[in-house]
C-alpha positions as a printed NumPy array, in Angstrom:
array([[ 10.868,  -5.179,  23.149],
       [ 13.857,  -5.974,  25.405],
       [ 15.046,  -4.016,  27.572],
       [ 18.597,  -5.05 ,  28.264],
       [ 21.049,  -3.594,  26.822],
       [ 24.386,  -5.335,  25.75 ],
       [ 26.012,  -5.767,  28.915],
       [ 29.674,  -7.502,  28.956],
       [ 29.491,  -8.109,  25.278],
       [ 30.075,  -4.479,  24.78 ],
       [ 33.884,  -4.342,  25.567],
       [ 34.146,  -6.674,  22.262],
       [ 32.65 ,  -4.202,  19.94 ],
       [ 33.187,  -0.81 ,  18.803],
       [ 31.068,   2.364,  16.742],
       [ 31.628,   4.636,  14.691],
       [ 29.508,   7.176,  12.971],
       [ 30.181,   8.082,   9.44 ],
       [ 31.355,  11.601,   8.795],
       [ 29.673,  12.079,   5.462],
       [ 26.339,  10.505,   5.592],
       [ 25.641,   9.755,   9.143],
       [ 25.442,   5.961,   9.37 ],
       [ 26.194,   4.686,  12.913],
       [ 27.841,   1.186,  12.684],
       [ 29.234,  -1.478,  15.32 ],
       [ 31.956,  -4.06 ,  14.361],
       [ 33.908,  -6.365,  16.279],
       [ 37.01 ,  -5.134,  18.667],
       [ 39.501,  -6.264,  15.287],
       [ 37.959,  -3.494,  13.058],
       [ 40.133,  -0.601,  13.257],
       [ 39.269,   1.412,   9.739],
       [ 36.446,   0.284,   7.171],
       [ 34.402,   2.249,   4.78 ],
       [ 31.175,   3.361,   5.04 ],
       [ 28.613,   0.431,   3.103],
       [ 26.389,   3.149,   2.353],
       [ 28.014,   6.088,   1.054],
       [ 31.592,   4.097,   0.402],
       [ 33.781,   7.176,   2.665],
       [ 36.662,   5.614,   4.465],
       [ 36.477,   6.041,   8.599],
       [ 39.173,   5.259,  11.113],
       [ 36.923,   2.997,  13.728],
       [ 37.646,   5.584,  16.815],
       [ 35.279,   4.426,  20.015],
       [ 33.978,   1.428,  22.468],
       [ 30.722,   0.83 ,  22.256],
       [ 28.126,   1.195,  24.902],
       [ 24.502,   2.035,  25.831],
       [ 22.276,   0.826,  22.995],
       [ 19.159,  -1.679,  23.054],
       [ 20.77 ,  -5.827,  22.523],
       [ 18.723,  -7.363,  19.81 ],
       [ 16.616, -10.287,  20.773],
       [ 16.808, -12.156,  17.707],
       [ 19.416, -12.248,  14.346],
       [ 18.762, -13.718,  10.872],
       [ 22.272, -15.094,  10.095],
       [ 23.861, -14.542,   6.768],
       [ 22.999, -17.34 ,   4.652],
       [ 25.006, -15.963,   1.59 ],
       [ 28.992, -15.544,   1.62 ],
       [ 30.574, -12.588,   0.156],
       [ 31.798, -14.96 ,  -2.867],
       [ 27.528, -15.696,  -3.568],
       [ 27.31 , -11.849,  -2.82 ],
       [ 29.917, -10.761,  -5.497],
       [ 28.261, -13.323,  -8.139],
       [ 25.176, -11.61 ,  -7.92 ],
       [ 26.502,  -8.011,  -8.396],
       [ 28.325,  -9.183, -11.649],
       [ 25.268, -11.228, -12.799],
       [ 23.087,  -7.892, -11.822],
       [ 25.459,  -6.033, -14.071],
       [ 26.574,  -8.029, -16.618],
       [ 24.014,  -7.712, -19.604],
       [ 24.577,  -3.625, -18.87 ],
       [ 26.638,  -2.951, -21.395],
       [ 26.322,   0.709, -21.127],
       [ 27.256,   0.646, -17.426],
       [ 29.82 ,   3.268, -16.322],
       [ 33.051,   1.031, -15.274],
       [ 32.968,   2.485, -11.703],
       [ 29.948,  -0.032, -11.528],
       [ 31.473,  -2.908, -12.379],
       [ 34.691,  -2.805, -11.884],
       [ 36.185,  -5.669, -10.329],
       [ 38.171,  -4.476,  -7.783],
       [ 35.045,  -2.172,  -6.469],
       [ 32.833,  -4.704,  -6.394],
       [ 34.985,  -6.591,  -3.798],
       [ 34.112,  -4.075,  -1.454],
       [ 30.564,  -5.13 ,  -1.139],
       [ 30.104,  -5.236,   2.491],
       [ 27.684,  -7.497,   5.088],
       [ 25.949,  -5.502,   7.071],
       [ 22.955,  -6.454,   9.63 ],
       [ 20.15 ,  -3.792,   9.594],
       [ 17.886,  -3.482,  11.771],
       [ 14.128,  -4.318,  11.82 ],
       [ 11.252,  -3.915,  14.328],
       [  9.267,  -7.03 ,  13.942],
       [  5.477,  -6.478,  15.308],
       [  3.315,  -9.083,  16.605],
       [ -0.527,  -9.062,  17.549],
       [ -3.642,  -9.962,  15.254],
       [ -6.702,  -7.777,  13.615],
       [-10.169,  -8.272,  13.546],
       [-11.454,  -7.105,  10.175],
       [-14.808,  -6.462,   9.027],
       [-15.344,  -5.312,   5.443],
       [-18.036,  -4.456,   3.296],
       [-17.445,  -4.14 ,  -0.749],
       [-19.957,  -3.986,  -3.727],
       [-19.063,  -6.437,  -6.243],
       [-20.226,  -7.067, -10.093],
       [-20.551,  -9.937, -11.969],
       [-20.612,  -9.081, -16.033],
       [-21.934, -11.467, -18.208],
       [-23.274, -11.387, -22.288],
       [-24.639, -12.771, -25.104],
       [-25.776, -11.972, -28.438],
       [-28.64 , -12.217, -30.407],
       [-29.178, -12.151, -34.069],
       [-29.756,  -8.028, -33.555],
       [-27.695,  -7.006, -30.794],
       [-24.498,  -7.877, -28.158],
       [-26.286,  -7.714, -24.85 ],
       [-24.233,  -7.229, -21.932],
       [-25.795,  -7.822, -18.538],
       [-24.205,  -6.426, -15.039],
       [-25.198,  -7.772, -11.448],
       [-24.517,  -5.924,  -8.481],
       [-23.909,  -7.549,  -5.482],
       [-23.126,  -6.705,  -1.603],
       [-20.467,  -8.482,   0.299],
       [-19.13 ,  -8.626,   3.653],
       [-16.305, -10.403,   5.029],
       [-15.041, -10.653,   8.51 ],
       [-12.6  , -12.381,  10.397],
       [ -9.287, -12.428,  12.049],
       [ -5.734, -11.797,  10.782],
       [ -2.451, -13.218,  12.68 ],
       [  0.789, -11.169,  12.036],
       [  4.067, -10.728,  12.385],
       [  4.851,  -7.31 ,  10.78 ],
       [  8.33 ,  -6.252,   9.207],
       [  9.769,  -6.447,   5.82 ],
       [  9.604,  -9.211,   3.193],
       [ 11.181, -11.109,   1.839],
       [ 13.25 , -12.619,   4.622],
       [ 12.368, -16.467,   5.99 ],
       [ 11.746, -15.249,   9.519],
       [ 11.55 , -19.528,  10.77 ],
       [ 15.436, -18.967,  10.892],
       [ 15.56 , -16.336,  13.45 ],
       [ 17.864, -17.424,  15.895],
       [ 18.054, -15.782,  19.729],
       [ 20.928, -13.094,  19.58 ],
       [ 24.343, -13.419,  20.051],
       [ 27.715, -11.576,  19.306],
       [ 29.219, -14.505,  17.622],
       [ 27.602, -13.803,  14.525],
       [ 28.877, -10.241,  13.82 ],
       [ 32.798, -11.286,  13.389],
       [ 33.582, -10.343,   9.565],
       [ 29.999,  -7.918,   9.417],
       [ 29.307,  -4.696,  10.438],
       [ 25.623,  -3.726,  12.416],
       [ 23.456,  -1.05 ,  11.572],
       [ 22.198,   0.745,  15.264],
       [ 18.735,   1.8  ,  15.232],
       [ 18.452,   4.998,  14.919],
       [ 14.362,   5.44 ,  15.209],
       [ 12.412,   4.382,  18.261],
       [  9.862,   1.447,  18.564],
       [  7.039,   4.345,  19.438],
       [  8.202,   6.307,  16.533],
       [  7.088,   3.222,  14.022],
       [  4.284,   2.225,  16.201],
       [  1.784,   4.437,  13.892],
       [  3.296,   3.258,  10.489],
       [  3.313,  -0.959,  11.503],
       [ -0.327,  -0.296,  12.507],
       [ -1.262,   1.631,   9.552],
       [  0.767,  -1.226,   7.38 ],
       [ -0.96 ,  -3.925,   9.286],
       [ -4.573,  -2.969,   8.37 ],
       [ -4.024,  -2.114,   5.237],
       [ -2.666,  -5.745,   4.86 ],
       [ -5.605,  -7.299,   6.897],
       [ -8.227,  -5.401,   4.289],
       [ -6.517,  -6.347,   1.456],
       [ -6.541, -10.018,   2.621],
       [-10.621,  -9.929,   3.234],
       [-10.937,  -7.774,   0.146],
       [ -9.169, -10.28 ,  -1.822],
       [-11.418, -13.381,  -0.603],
       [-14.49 , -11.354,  -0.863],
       [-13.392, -11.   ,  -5.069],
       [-13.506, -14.504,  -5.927],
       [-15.395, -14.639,  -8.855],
       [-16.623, -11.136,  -8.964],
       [-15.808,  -8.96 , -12.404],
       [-15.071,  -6.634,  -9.771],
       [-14.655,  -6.023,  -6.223],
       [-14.684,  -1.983,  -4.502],
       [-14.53 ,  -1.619,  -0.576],
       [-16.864,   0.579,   0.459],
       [-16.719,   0.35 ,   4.311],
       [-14.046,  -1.381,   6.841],
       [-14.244,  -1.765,  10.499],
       [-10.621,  -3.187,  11.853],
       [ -9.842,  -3.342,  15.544],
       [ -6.233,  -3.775,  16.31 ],
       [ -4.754,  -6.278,  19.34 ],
       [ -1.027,  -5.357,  19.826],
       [  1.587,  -8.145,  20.992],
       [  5.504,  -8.08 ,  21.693],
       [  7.276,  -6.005,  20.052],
       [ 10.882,  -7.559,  19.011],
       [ 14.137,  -5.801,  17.814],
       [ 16.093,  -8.323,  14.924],
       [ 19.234,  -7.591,  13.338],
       [ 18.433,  -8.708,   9.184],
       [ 21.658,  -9.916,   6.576],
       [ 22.447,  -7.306,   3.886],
       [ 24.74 ,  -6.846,   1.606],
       [ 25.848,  -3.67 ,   0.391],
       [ 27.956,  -2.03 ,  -1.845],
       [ 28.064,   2.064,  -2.355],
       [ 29.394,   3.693,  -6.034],
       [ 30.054,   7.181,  -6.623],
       [ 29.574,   8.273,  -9.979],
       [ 28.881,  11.635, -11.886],
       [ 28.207,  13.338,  -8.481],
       [ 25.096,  11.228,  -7.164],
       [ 25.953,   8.166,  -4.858],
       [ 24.308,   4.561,  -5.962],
       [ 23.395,   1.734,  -3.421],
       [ 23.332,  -1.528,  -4.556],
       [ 21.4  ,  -4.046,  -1.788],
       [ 21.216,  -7.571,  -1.599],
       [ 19.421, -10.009,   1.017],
       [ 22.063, -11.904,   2.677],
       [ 19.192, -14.914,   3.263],
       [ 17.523, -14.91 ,  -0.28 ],
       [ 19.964, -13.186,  -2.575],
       [ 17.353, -11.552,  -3.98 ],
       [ 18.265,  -7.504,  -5.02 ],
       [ 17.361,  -4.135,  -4.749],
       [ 17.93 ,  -2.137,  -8.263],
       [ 20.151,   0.777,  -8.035],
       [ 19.586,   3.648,  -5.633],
       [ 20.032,   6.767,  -7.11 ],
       [ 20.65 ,   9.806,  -5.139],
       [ 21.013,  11.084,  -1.458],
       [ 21.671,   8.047,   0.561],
       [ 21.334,   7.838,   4.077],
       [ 21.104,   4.813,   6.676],
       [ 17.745,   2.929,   6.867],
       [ 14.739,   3.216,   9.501],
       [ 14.839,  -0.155,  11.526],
       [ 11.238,  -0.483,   9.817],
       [  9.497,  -0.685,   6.544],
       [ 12.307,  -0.294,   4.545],
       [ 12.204,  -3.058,   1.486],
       [ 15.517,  -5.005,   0.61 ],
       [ 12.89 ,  -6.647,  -2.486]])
């Protein structure tokens, strides 16, 4: 990951962290009171910002606030038991673009896996169904190229960093460390590479059971990407609801219910 951190760019932004749930954001220098995107309470913007890791790549916001609040009404619309602090009007024009930020892993896995399969067949006489099983042992091996963070963003639009796409947007800092997700992308990353050999070695197999994996992890660069969100936060009967939207794909997130708190840079699904 880089190591620079944001230099003279810094004296045009500002931070705040959120009284009531935590969140640390950074705007632009015009920002001087916004409300929390994930818990919705108001904060005066108070201090310059300074000493955090620069992001080596952004995904720009593809989808305008207009194609943002479409989707909230179209998300709600055949409710029709919806509590009105969901869908009122004037609430949902406080959904808010915020980039989050993602860990993106690259390296490669060489995978070598070992299932027993089946292949169930039958036919029938004039006295009996007969059903016949054949058991089979596979192995597949080979090598899996990745670049590890969370679906479903289109990461050939990646674009090297730059402050002049955060005017109108807040950022989400990081709050948890490249080491501190190192175990998780690596556990996410074989799991993925198995799956991928498991699913080849099925073909036409009734079934298909791993029985023994061998996977041997090569790490590459490690990058640190600001991803497009939008988000809107509603209050209602004493829980808090998050309502999340990809800023590239407009695809959504149903609601979150409950205790909400800003996201791990990592491994945390906008689907």
């Amino acid at each position: 990951a880089s190591g620079s951190d944001w230099g003279a760019d810094a004296e045009k932004l500002r931070v705040y962290s959120c009284p009531s749930c935590g969140a640390e954001l950074i705007c632009d220098e015009t920002t001087s009171a916004t409300s929390c995107p994930y818990c919705g309470n108001n904060t005066i913007v108070p201090g310059q910002f300074s000493g955090a890791l620069k992001p080596d790549y952004v995904l720009p916001f593809k989808l305008d606030k207009a194609a943002a609040v479409a989707a909230l009404k179209k998300h709600y619309g055949g409710k029709k038991l919806l509590p009105k602090a969901f869908s009122n009007e004037n609430h949902i024009e406080e959904v808010k673009g915020v980039y989050v930020p993602f860990w993106l892993y690259d390296g490669s896995a060489e995978v070598d896996v070992r299932c027993h399969g089946t292949k169930v067949s039958g036919y029938s006489t004039a006295r009996e169904n007969v059903t016949v099983t054949n058991h089979y042992d596979l192995r597949r091996a080979g090598t899996d190229a990745h670049m590890d963070a969370i679906e479903p963003f289109d990461y050939s639009d990646l674009k090297p960093f730059s402050t002049a796409y955060l005017p109108g947007f807040l950022a989400d800092k990081y709050d948890v460390s490249v080491q501190d997700c190192a175990e998780r992308a690596d556990s996410r990353c074989e799991t993925s590479a198995v799956e991928l050999m498991e699913q080849d070695a099925r073909g036409d197999y009734t079934s298909c059971t791993v029985e023994s994996r061998n996977v041997t992890l090569h790490r590459g660069k490690v990058h640190y990407a600001l991803m497009p969100v939008w988000l809107l936060s509603t209050k209602w009967n004493g829980k808090s609801f998050l309502f999340a939207m990809n800023g590239q794909t407009c695809r959504s997130t149903r609601d979150c219910t409950g205790s909400i708190s800003p996201p791990s840079p990592v491994f945390v699904c906008w689907a």
